[in-house]
Amino acid sequence: MKELIEYIGKSFTLSNEITNDLKAIIIERNIQKGEIILQENSNRKIQIFVASGCLRTFYKTKNGKDHTLQFATKNWWISDYMTLFNKEKSLLSIESLSHSKIFIIEQSQLEKLYSKYPEFGIINRKNLQNRIASLQKRIFGLLTMTAKEKYQKFITDYDIFEKVIPNYQIASFLGITPESLSRVRKEIANS
Amino acid sequence: MKELIEYIGKSFTLSNEITNDLKAIIIERNIQKGEIILQENSNRKIQIFVASGCLRTFYKTKNGKDHTLQFATKNWWISDYMTLFNKEKSLLSIESLSHSKIFIIEQSQLEKLYSKYPEFGIINRKNLQNRIASLQKRIFGLLTMTAKEKYQKFITDYDIFEKVIPNYQIASFLGITPESLSRVRKEIANS
DNA sequence: CTGATTTCTTACCATAGATCAATTTATGAA
DNA sequence: TTCATAAATTGATCTATGGTAAGAAATCAG
């Protein structure tokens, strides 16, 4: 619990009152590699804060292709942001890539907190703004970069997440096949 | 001016005080087709609300390739969201695709308003949330769809913006070449 | 440790989309 | 209207990446 409170405390002074209300809606969980936290097609609206470990959101097409929308590690938030803020069922699943410690918060509870403490919305705004910037950058990268460039950016951006992410998932994040990624990696190695 | 106040008023009850403060920071402009509102590499931090007409954000690579990040029409906000919330210079330019009426707001002024009226942040949060959802959907589309699928989704999503957007810009939004788009369009026409 | 399963690599071929170049069509200014 | 310019189309290639299949390497469960 304290990790999240501390993390938020870094950019926002939390009164005791808010802290208590926050604690009341946070669900702490220690999860195993491979655990699914949220299933595609669910009505649950949750955000997950990663205290340690690594998770990802992904989508599997009918013909079995895997698409990774986001990876999240220590101090990141992860969710199905396509459906978090509306009434639709989740499109993505969220799974753990390693033993992880996470905090789950229901979006509706969070919204209540914002209404109760409008000043608390400030920390959230910064959070949303950062997310927008990074999503926009990702789009920019998908539009402008080759497979090799995307991978090189990925390993510098993500510092390869301590090697917990399998390459086929990195490929699915970059929008290329595992085979292509393997070739790109070979090409980089031989140069 | 009234368009923006009205638009915001739809989802948030604006006190006279907030309304006045808002009016004080909004810059209204009527612009021509082809006008550049924000240049790449600028330090200005602005958001633009489109009252009428159509604008886009784009990036030109050194070898002259054009990439469209966003189109905006009536009641949309547009900005270089990659740099709006940080200290970096703008990466994108913003141009008008038709005669348009727009309202320009400095981000710093907006932030002051959020501090002064935390409850005003609520409308902004909804705005940010919607943006996140749509950016995430766009990434999803770029990862999972073929050129033809992307174009078909585009024309249904955007209802082709009353034909003010040239096809080569649509192509640059979808991440394909104008030639490829032309072939896709031909294929759709013959079927 | 060992066999089973998953992930990664490699080779070969296929293809969507890119590139180049030429032509047609549309747009816009005088 | 008319010409100049920009945009769109088309055909002929080319290329980056995809698909398939098989084997190698890594990982995992018992």
GROMACS .gro file of C-alpha atoms (C1' of nucleotides) in nm:
model
  442
    1MET     CA    1   0.000   0.000   0.000
    2LYS     CA    2   0.267   0.246   0.102
    3GLU     CA    3   0.440   0.239  -0.237
    4LEU     CA    4   0.144   0.398  -0.410
    5ILE     CA    5   0.083   0.652  -0.136
    6GLU     CA    6   0.451   0.741  -0.147
    7TYR     CA    7   0.449   0.765  -0.522
    8ILE     CA    8   0.152   0.998  -0.525
    9GLY     CA    9   0.301   1.189  -0.231
   10LYS     CA   10   0.598   1.280  -0.448
   11SER     CA   11   0.396   1.517  -0.660
   12PHE     CA   12   0.101   1.598  -0.439
   13THR     CA   13   0.071   1.664  -0.066
   14LEU     CA   14  -0.182   1.416   0.064
   15SER     CA   15  -0.386   1.514   0.366
   16ASN     CA   16  -0.458   1.242   0.618
   17GLU     CA   17  -0.816   1.247   0.509
   18ILE     CA   18  -0.738   1.182   0.145
   19THR     CA   19  -0.480   0.924   0.238
   20ASN     CA   20  -0.734   0.731   0.440
   21ASP     CA   21  -0.993   0.748   0.166
   22LEU     CA   22  -0.733   0.632  -0.081
   23LYS     CA   23  -0.628   0.339   0.132
   24ALA     CA   24  -0.988   0.234   0.159
   25ILE     CA   25  -1.022   0.185  -0.217
   26ILE     CA   26  -0.686   0.034  -0.300
   27ILE     CA   27  -0.667  -0.342  -0.337
   28GLU     CA   28  -0.320  -0.484  -0.296
   29ARG     CA   29  -0.228  -0.804  -0.474
   30ASN     CA   30   0.080  -1.013  -0.521
   31ILE     CA   31   0.055  -1.198  -0.845
   32GLN     CA   32   0.237  -1.470  -1.032
   33LYS     CA   33   0.381  -1.465  -1.379
   34GLY     CA   34   0.111  -1.540  -1.630
   35GLU     CA   35  -0.180  -1.436  -1.412
   36ILE     CA   36  -0.461  -1.255  -1.589
   37ILE     CA   37  -0.581  -0.954  -1.391
   38LEU     CA   38  -0.846  -0.841  -1.634
   39GLN     CA   39  -1.011  -1.048  -1.904
   40GLU     CA   40  -1.115  -0.916  -2.243
   41ASN     CA   41  -1.490  -0.855  -2.250
   42SER     CA   42  -1.519  -0.772  -1.886
   43ASN     CA   43  -1.728  -0.498  -1.731
   44ARG     CA   44  -1.474  -0.420  -1.462
   45LYS     CA   45  -1.326  -0.072  -1.483
   46ILE     CA   46  -0.993  -0.080  -1.307
   47GLN     CA   47  -0.659   0.089  -1.314
   48ILE     CA   48  -0.355  -0.094  -1.191
   49PHE     CA   49  -0.051   0.061  -1.031
   50VAL     CA   50   0.261  -0.153  -1.055
   51ALA     CA   51   0.473  -0.144  -0.740
   52SER     CA   52   0.710  -0.410  -0.870
   53GLY     CA   53   0.729  -0.654  -1.158
   54CYS     CA   54   0.590  -0.611  -1.506
   55LEU     CA   55   0.248  -0.633  -1.673
   56ARG     CA   56   0.108  -0.580  -2.019
   57THR     CA   57  -0.224  -0.515  -2.191
   58PHE     CA   58  -0.286  -0.717  -2.504
   59TYR     CA   59  -0.540  -0.827  -2.756
   60LYS     CA   60  -0.564  -1.156  -2.942
   61THR     CA   61  -0.731  -1.157  -3.283
   62LYS     CA   62  -0.952  -1.446  -3.394
   63ASN     CA   63  -0.665  -1.582  -3.603
   64GLY     CA   64  -0.447  -1.593  -3.295
   65LYS     CA   65  -0.234  -1.284  -3.350
   66ASP     CA   66  -0.117  -1.112  -3.038
   67HIS     CA   67  -0.104  -0.733  -3.007
   68THR     CA   68   0.054  -0.563  -2.709
   69LEU     CA   69  -0.081  -0.218  -2.636
   70GLN     CA   70   0.124  -0.133  -2.331
   71PHE     CA   71   0.389  -0.264  -2.095
   72ALA     CA   72   0.407  -0.134  -1.740
   73THR     CA   73   0.674  -0.171  -1.478
   74LYS     CA   74   0.752  -0.014  -1.140
   75ASN     CA   75   0.554   0.305  -1.077
   76TRP     CA   76   0.350   0.284  -1.397
   77TRP     CA   77  -0.023   0.272  -1.434
   78ILE     CA   78  -0.181   0.026  -1.671
   79SER     CA   79  -0.536  -0.029  -1.788
   80ASP     CA   80  -0.750  -0.080  -2.094
   81TYR     CA   81  -0.768   0.287  -2.171
   82MET     CA   82  -0.990   0.229  -2.471
   83THR     CA   83  -1.278   0.131  -2.246
   84LEU     CA   84  -1.182   0.253  -1.898
   85PHE     CA   85  -1.373   0.576  -1.931
   86ASN     CA   86  -1.684   0.455  -2.108
   87LYS     CA   87  -1.953   0.189  -2.065
   88GLU     CA   88  -1.815  -0.059  -2.315
   89LYS     CA   89  -1.676  -0.397  -2.218
   90SER     CA   90  -1.299  -0.430  -2.205
   91LEU     CA   91  -1.126  -0.503  -2.534
   92LEU     CA   92  -0.792  -0.586  -2.381
   93SER     CA   93  -0.667  -0.833  -2.127
   94ILE     CA   94  -0.410  -0.749  -1.864
   95GLU     CA   95  -0.155  -1.010  -1.768
   96SER     CA   96   0.148  -1.029  -1.547
   97LEU     CA   97   0.486  -1.105  -1.706
   98SER     CA   98   0.663  -1.173  -1.378
   99HIS     CA   99   0.593  -1.202  -1.011
  100SER     CA  100   0.452  -0.859  -0.939
  101LYS     CA  101   0.308  -0.649  -0.663
  102ILE     CA  102   0.019  -0.438  -0.780
  103PHE     CA  103  -0.250  -0.207  -0.651
  104ILE     CA  104  -0.589  -0.220  -0.812
  105ILE     CA  105  -0.827   0.074  -0.802
  106GLU     CA  106  -1.179   0.086  -0.933
  107GLN     CA  107  -1.226   0.379  -1.164
  108SER     CA  108  -1.564   0.467  -1.012
  109GLN     CA  109  -1.407   0.494  -0.667
  110LEU     CA  110  -1.136   0.715  -0.803
  111GLU     CA  111  -1.389   0.942  -0.967
  112LYS     CA  112  -1.567   0.975  -0.633
  113LEU     CA  113  -1.242   1.087  -0.480
  114TYR     CA  114  -1.197   1.351  -0.748
  115SER     CA  115  -1.543   1.486  -0.675
  116LYS     CA  116  -1.483   1.484  -0.303
  117TYR     CA  117  -1.140   1.645  -0.331
  118PRO     CA  118  -1.119   1.846  -0.652
  119GLU     CA  119  -0.765   1.948  -0.567
  120PHE     CA  120  -0.675   1.580  -0.580
  121GLY     CA  121  -0.757   1.589  -0.947
  122ILE     CA  122  -0.438   1.781  -1.006
  123ILE     CA  123  -0.214   1.480  -0.962
  124ASN     CA  124  -0.446   1.291  -1.189
  125ARG     CA  125  -0.431   1.560  -1.453
  126LYS     CA  126  -0.055   1.544  -1.469
  127ASN     CA  127  -0.084   1.171  -1.500
  128LEU     CA  128  -0.332   1.194  -1.785
  129GLN     CA  129  -0.123   1.458  -1.960
  130ASN     CA  130   0.186   1.241  -1.948
  131ARG     CA  131  -0.007   0.950  -2.082
  132ILE     CA  132  -0.136   1.157  -2.373
  133ALA     CA  133   0.214   1.271  -2.459
  134SER     CA  134   0.349   0.919  -2.454
  135LEU     CA  135   0.061   0.777  -2.659
  136GLN     CA  136   0.107   1.052  -2.914
  137LYS     CA  137   0.478   0.974  -2.932
  138ARG     CA  138   0.400   0.611  -2.983
  139ILE     CA  139   0.172   0.696  -3.276
  140PHE     CA  140   0.443   0.915  -3.418
  141GLY     CA  141   0.687   0.626  -3.395
  142LEU     CA  142   0.449   0.380  -3.556
  143LEU     CA  143   0.394   0.622  -3.844
  144THR     CA  144   0.750   0.726  -3.905
  145MET     CA  145   0.986   0.443  -3.811
  146THR     CA  146   1.106   0.122  -3.970
  147ALA     CA  147   1.108  -0.206  -3.780
  148LYS     CA  148   1.473  -0.164  -3.692
  149GLU     CA  149   1.429   0.192  -3.571
  150LYS     CA  150   1.129   0.099  -3.361
  151TYR     CA  151   1.319  -0.178  -3.192
  152GLN     CA  152   1.620   0.040  -3.123
  153LYS     CA  153   1.396   0.303  -2.973
  154PHE     CA  154   1.222   0.041  -2.768
  155ILE     CA  155   1.537  -0.095  -2.608
  156THR     CA  156   1.658   0.251  -2.517
  157ASP     CA  157   1.317   0.366  -2.391
  158TYR     CA  158   1.240   0.058  -2.193
  159ASP     CA  159   1.589  -0.053  -2.108
  160ILE     CA  160   1.445  -0.389  -2.208
  161PHE     CA  161   1.267  -0.426  -1.871
  162GLU     CA  162   1.535  -0.644  -1.721
  163LYS     CA  163   1.471  -0.911  -1.981
  164VAL     CA  164   1.133  -1.019  -1.846
  165ILE     CA  165   0.954  -0.943  -2.170
  166PRO     CA  166   0.976  -1.219  -2.431
  167ASN     CA  167   1.077  -1.100  -2.775
  168TYR     CA  168   0.757  -1.212  -2.939
  169GLN     CA  169   0.571  -0.971  -2.712
  170ILE     CA  170   0.810  -0.690  -2.796
  171ALA     CA  171   0.742  -0.768  -3.162
  172SER     CA  172   0.370  -0.752  -3.101
  173PHE     CA  173   0.417  -0.415  -2.932
  174LEU     CA  174   0.614  -0.279  -3.226
  175GLY     CA  175   0.366  -0.409  -3.479
  176ILE     CA  176   0.599  -0.659  -3.646
  177THR     CA  177   0.624  -1.037  -3.646
  178PRO     CA  178   0.855  -1.226  -3.410
  179GLU     CA  179   1.047  -1.349  -3.715
  180SER     CA  180   1.106  -0.997  -3.837
  181LEU     CA  181   1.220  -0.891  -3.493
  182SER     CA  182   1.459  -1.182  -3.485
  183ARG     CA  183   1.606  -1.068  -3.817
  184VAL     CA  184   1.633  -0.711  -3.697
  185ARG     CA  185   1.811  -0.827  -3.385
  186LYS     CA  186   2.052  -1.032  -3.590
  187GLU     CA  187   2.122  -0.739  -3.816
  188ILE     CA  188   2.191  -0.516  -3.518
  189ALA     CA  189   2.418  -0.778  -3.362
  190ASN     CA  190   2.623  -0.803  -3.687
  191SER     CA  191   2.707  -0.436  -3.700
  192MET     CA  192  -1.602   3.323  -2.813
  193LYS     CA  193  -1.946   3.200  -2.726
  194GLU     CA  194  -1.902   2.869  -2.910
  195LEU     CA  195  -1.633   2.753  -2.672
  196ILE     CA  196  -1.814   2.875  -2.362
  197GLU     CA  197  -2.126   2.699  -2.485
  198TYR     CA  198  -1.938   2.384  -2.562
  199ILE     CA  199  -1.785   2.371  -2.218
  200GLY     CA  200  -2.116   2.468  -2.065
  201LYS     CA  201  -2.268   2.150  -2.202
  202SER     CA  202  -2.079   1.932  -1.960
  203PHE     CA  203  -1.993   2.173  -1.682
  204THR     CA  204  -2.183   2.453  -1.515
  205LEU     CA  205  -1.969   2.761  -1.551
  206SER     CA  206  -2.000   3.028  -1.285
  207ASN     CA  207  -1.984   3.387  -1.404
  208GLU     CA  208  -1.648   3.417  -1.239
  209ILE     CA  209  -1.498   3.125  -1.429
  210THR     CA  210  -1.662   3.237  -1.750
  211ASN     CA  211  -1.501   3.578  -1.721
  212ASP     CA  212  -1.161   3.436  -1.643
  213LEU     CA  213  -1.197   3.203  -1.937
  214LYS     CA  214  -1.293   3.480  -2.174
  215ALA     CA  215  -0.989   3.672  -2.066
  216ILE     CA  216  -0.751   3.403  -2.184
  217ILE     CA  217  -0.919   3.294  -2.504
  218ILE     CA  218  -0.788   3.436  -2.828
  219GLU     CA  219  -1.034   3.421  -3.113
  220ARG     CA  220  -0.905   3.399  -3.469
  221ASN     CA  221  -1.051   3.357  -3.813
  222ILE     CA  222  -0.800   3.190  -4.035
  223GLN     CA  223  -0.754   3.108  -4.399
  224LYS     CA  224  -0.686   2.777  -4.563
  225GLY     CA  225  -0.318   2.699  -4.548
  226GLU     CA  226  -0.238   2.922  -4.253
  227ILE     CA  227   0.013   2.786  -4.006
  228ILE     CA  228  -0.097   2.844  -3.648
  229LEU     CA  229   0.199   2.682  -3.479
  230GLN     CA  230   0.539   2.617  -3.631
  231GLU     CA  231   0.752   2.316  -3.559
  232ASN     CA  232   1.030   2.405  -3.316
  233SER     CA  233   0.834   2.671  -3.136
  234ASN     CA  234   0.824   2.736  -2.764
  235ARG     CA  235   0.460   2.833  -2.763
  236LYS     CA  236   0.236   2.602  -2.563
  237ILE     CA  237  -0.113   2.636  -2.699
  238GLN     CA  238  -0.428   2.438  -2.738
  239ILE     CA  239  -0.670   2.521  -3.013
  240PHE     CA  240  -1.043   2.474  -3.005
  241VAL     CA  241  -1.204   2.451  -3.348
  242ALA     CA  242  -1.537   2.634  -3.369
  243SER     CA  243  -1.565   2.574  -3.743
  244GLY     CA  244  -1.346   2.451  -4.026
  245CYS     CA  245  -1.070   2.195  -4.009
  246LEU     CA  246  -0.708   2.183  -3.892
  247ARG     CA  247  -0.435   1.925  -3.867
  248THR     CA  248  -0.108   1.865  -3.685
  249PHE     CA  249   0.171   1.729  -3.899
  250TYR     CA  250   0.541   1.661  -3.919
  251LYS     CA  251   0.767   1.674  -4.222
  252THR     CA  252   1.075   1.454  -4.223
  253LYS     CA  253   1.405   1.573  -4.371
  254ASN     CA  254   1.333   1.374  -4.687
  255GLY     CA  255   1.006   1.557  -4.731
  256LYS     CA  256   0.765   1.294  -4.606
  257ASP     CA  257   0.452   1.426  -4.447
  258HIS     CA  258   0.298   1.267  -4.138
  259THR     CA  259  -0.038   1.375  -4.004
  260LEU     CA  260  -0.087   1.317  -3.634
  261GLN     CA  261  -0.436   1.455  -3.594
  262PHE     CA  262  -0.723   1.618  -3.776
  263ALA     CA  263  -0.965   1.839  -3.587
  264THR     CA  264  -1.299   1.978  -3.689
  265LYS     CA  265  -1.589   2.152  -3.513
  266ASN     CA  266  -1.576   2.117  -3.135
  267TRP     CA  267  -1.241   1.936  -3.128
  268TRP     CA  268  -0.927   2.038  -2.952
  269ILE     CA  269  -0.595   2.015  -3.131
  270SER     CA  270  -0.238   2.066  -3.021
  271ASP     CA  271   0.108   1.914  -3.032
  272TYR     CA  272   0.037   1.683  -2.744
  273MET     CA  273   0.387   1.542  -2.753
  274THR     CA  274   0.528   1.867  -2.622
  275LEU     CA  275   0.231   2.060  -2.484
  276PHE     CA  276   0.288   1.944  -2.128
  277ASN     CA  277   0.666   1.961  -2.112
  278LYS     CA  278   0.944   2.211  -2.174
  279GLU     CA  279   1.050   2.082  -2.516
  280LYS     CA  280   1.003   2.275  -2.836
  281SER     CA  281   0.714   2.174  -3.057
  282LEU     CA  282   0.774   1.884  -3.292
  283LEU     CA  283   0.461   1.936  -3.496
  284SER     CA  284   0.314   2.218  -3.695
  285ILE     CA  285  -0.052   2.306  -3.693
  286GLU     CA  286  -0.215   2.423  -4.012
  287SER     CA  287  -0.561   2.509  -4.129
  288LEU     CA  288  -0.718   2.305  -4.409
  289SER     CA  289  -1.004   2.543  -4.472
  290HIS     CA  290  -1.133   2.878  -4.362
  291SER     CA  291  -1.175   2.820  -3.990
  292LYS     CA  292  -1.278   2.992  -3.672
  293ILE     CA  293  -1.061   2.893  -3.381
  294PHE     CA  294  -0.997   2.978  -3.019
  295ILE     CA  295  -0.642   2.967  -2.894
  296ILE     CA  296  -0.560   2.915  -2.529
  297GLU     CA  297  -0.219   2.923  -2.368
  298GLN     CA  298  -0.161   2.612  -2.166
  299SER     CA  299  -0.005   2.805  -1.878
  300GLN     CA  300  -0.316   3.020  -1.848
  301LEU     CA  301  -0.532   2.713  -1.847
  302GLU     CA  302  -0.323   2.557  -1.572
  303LYS     CA  303  -0.372   2.871  -1.363
  304LEU     CA  304  -0.743   2.833  -1.404
  305TYR     CA  305  -0.729   2.477  -1.283
  306SER     CA  306  -0.542   2.586  -0.974
  307LYS     CA  307  -0.782   2.868  -0.909
  308TYR     CA  308  -1.092   2.655  -0.966
  309PRO     CA  309  -1.008   2.291  -0.895
  310GLU     CA  310  -1.365   2.193  -0.975
  311PHE     CA  311  -1.303   2.326  -1.325
  312GLY     CA  312  -1.050   2.051  -1.368
  313ILE     CA  313  -1.336   1.805  -1.396
  314ILE     CA  314  -1.431   1.910  -1.746
  315ASN     CA  315  -1.068   1.893  -1.837
  316ARG     CA  316  -1.031   1.547  -1.695
  317LYS     CA  317  -1.313   1.415  -1.907
  318ASN     CA  318  -1.149   1.579  -2.204
  319LEU     CA  319  -0.812   1.419  -2.130
  320GLN     CA  320  -0.974   1.082  -2.070
  321ASN     CA  321  -1.150   1.091  -2.403
  322ARG     CA  322  -0.831   1.185  -2.573
  323ILE     CA  323  -0.647   0.894  -2.416
  324ALA     CA  324  -0.915   0.653  -2.527
  325SER     CA  325  -0.904   0.778  -2.883
  326LEU     CA  326  -0.524   0.776  -2.900
  327GLN     CA  327  -0.519   0.424  -2.768
  328LYS     CA  328  -0.774   0.322  -3.029
  329ARG     CA  329  -0.564   0.478  -3.297
  330ILE     CA  330  -0.261   0.276  -3.186
  331PHE     CA  331  -0.475  -0.034  -3.184
  332GLY     CA  332  -0.579   0.041  -3.541
  333LEU     CA  333  -0.226   0.104  -3.658
  334LEU     CA  334  -0.117  -0.226  -3.508
  335THR     CA  335  -0.399  -0.444  -3.627
  336MET     CA  336  -0.537  -0.311  -3.954
  337THR     CA  337  -0.443  -0.328  -4.321
  338ALA     CA  338  -0.433  -0.019  -4.540
  339LYS     CA  339  -0.780  -0.088  -4.672
  340GLU     CA  340  -0.927  -0.144  -4.328
  341LYS     CA  341  -0.768   0.172  -4.194
  342TYR     CA  342  -0.914   0.378  -4.475
  343GLN     CA  343  -1.258   0.230  -4.434
  344LYS     CA  344  -1.250   0.301  -4.064
  345PHE     CA  345  -1.130   0.652  -4.135
  346ILE     CA  346  -1.413   0.740  -4.367
  347THR     CA  347  -1.673   0.609  -4.126
  348ASP     CA  348  -1.510   0.771  -3.822
  349TYR     CA  349  -1.450   1.105  -3.982
  350ASP     CA  350  -1.730   1.110  -4.233
  351ILE     CA  351  -1.453   1.237  -4.458
  352PHE     CA  352  -1.475   1.586  -4.307
  353GLU     CA  353  -1.689   1.722  -4.587
  354LYS     CA  354  -1.413   1.659  -4.838
  355VAL     CA  355  -1.181   1.932  -4.714
  356ILE     CA  356  -0.898   1.692  -4.642
  357PRO     CA  357  -0.685   1.602  -4.946
  358ASN     CA  358  -0.626   1.232  -4.990
  359TYR     CA  359  -0.251   1.261  -4.957
  360GLN     CA  360  -0.304   1.392  -4.606
  361ILE     CA  361  -0.542   1.111  -4.524
  362ALA     CA  362  -0.274   0.873  -4.649
  363SER     CA  363  -0.018   1.038  -4.424
  364PHE     CA  364  -0.258   1.001  -4.132
  365LEU     CA  365  -0.306   0.631  -4.201
  366GLY     CA  366   0.065   0.569  -4.242
  367ILE     CA  367   0.054   0.474  -4.609
  368THR     CA  368   0.160   0.646  -4.932
  369PRO     CA  369  -0.081   0.848  -5.148
  370GLU     CA  370  -0.030   0.595  -5.425
  371SER     CA  371  -0.134   0.309  -5.199
  372LEU     CA  372  -0.437   0.500  -5.082
  373SER     CA  373  -0.534   0.566  -5.440
  374ARG     CA  374  -0.521   0.193  -5.514
  375VAL     CA  375  -0.720   0.113  -5.204
  376ARG     CA  376  -0.984   0.363  -5.309
  377LYS     CA  377  -0.998   0.214  -5.655
  378GLU     CA  378  -1.037  -0.133  -5.511
  379ILE     CA  379  -1.321  -0.017  -5.287
  380ALA     CA  380  -1.491   0.158  -5.579
  381ASN     CA  381  -1.478  -0.161  -5.790
  382SER     CA  382  -1.660  -0.375  -5.539
  383DC     C1'  383   1.823  -3.339  -1.365
  384DT     C1'  384   1.514  -3.456  -1.754
  385DG     C1'  385   1.169  -3.440  -2.077
  386DA     C1'  386   0.803  -3.128  -2.239
  387DT     C1'  387   0.683  -2.697  -2.386
  388DT     C1'  388   0.765  -2.246  -2.523
  389DT     C1'  389   1.045  -1.916  -2.746
  390DC     C1'  390   1.384  -1.792  -3.079
  391DT     C1'  391   1.627  -1.835  -3.499
  392DT     C1'  392   1.705  -1.933  -3.978
  393DA     C1'  393   1.604  -2.032  -4.459
  394DC     C1'  394   1.304  -1.990  -4.833
  395DC     C1'  395   0.934  -1.785  -5.065
  396DA     C1'  396   0.514  -1.463  -5.088
  397DT     C1'  397   0.307  -1.020  -5.071
  398DA     C1'  398   0.141  -0.564  -4.918
  399DG     C1'  399   0.275  -0.158  -4.975
  400DA     C1'  400   0.664   0.158  -5.138
  401DT     C1'  401   0.901   0.384  -5.497
  402DC     C1'  402   0.958   0.592  -5.947
  403DA     C1'  403   0.781   0.794  -6.346
  404DA     C1'  404   0.434   0.939  -6.648
  405DT     C1'  405  -0.037   1.105  -6.716
  406DT     C1'  406  -0.477   1.274  -6.595
  407DT     C1'  407  -0.764   1.546  -6.314
  408DA     C1'  408  -0.871   1.907  -6.004
  409DT     C1'  409  -0.787   2.351  -5.800
  410DG     C1'  410  -0.691   2.826  -5.768
  411DA     C1'  411  -0.512   3.273  -5.895
  412DA     C1'  412  -0.508   3.633  -6.241
  413DT     C1'  413  -1.208   3.154  -6.863
  414DT     C1'  414  -0.733   3.021  -6.887
  415DC     C1'  415  -0.315   2.887  -6.749
  416DA     C1'  416  -0.017   2.723  -6.369
  417DT     C1'  417   0.021   2.440  -6.000
  418DA     C1'  418  -0.113   2.084  -5.695
  419DA     C1'  419  -0.334   1.646  -5.635
  420DA     C1'  420  -0.470   1.202  -5.782
  421DT     C1'  421  -0.422   0.807  -6.059
  422DT     C1'  422  -0.194   0.436  -6.299
  423DG     C1'  423   0.162   0.108  -6.449
  424DA     C1'  424   0.601  -0.108  -6.374
  425DT     C1'  425   0.905  -0.241  -6.061
  426DC     C1'  426   1.128  -0.300  -5.594
  427DT     C1'  427   1.171  -0.393  -5.105
  428DA     C1'  428   1.066  -0.444  -4.627
  429DT     C1'  429   0.824  -0.728  -4.384
  430DG     C1'  430   0.509  -1.135  -4.357
  431DG     C1'  431   0.419  -1.638  -4.371
  432DT     C1'  432   0.561  -2.117  -4.335
  433DA     C1'  433   0.827  -2.469  -4.171
  434DA     C1'  434   1.193  -2.676  -3.936
  435DG     C1'  435   1.540  -2.696  -3.606
  436DA     C1'  436   1.795  -2.486  -3.201
  437DA     C1'  437   1.781  -2.280  -2.768
  438DA     C1'  438   1.577  -2.156  -2.358
  439DT     C1'  439   1.249  -2.226  -1.995
  440DC     C1'  440   0.961  -2.480  -1.695
  441DA     C1'  441   0.731  -2.851  -1.439
  442DG     C1'  442   0.779  -3.262  -1.204
   0.00000   0.00000   0.00000
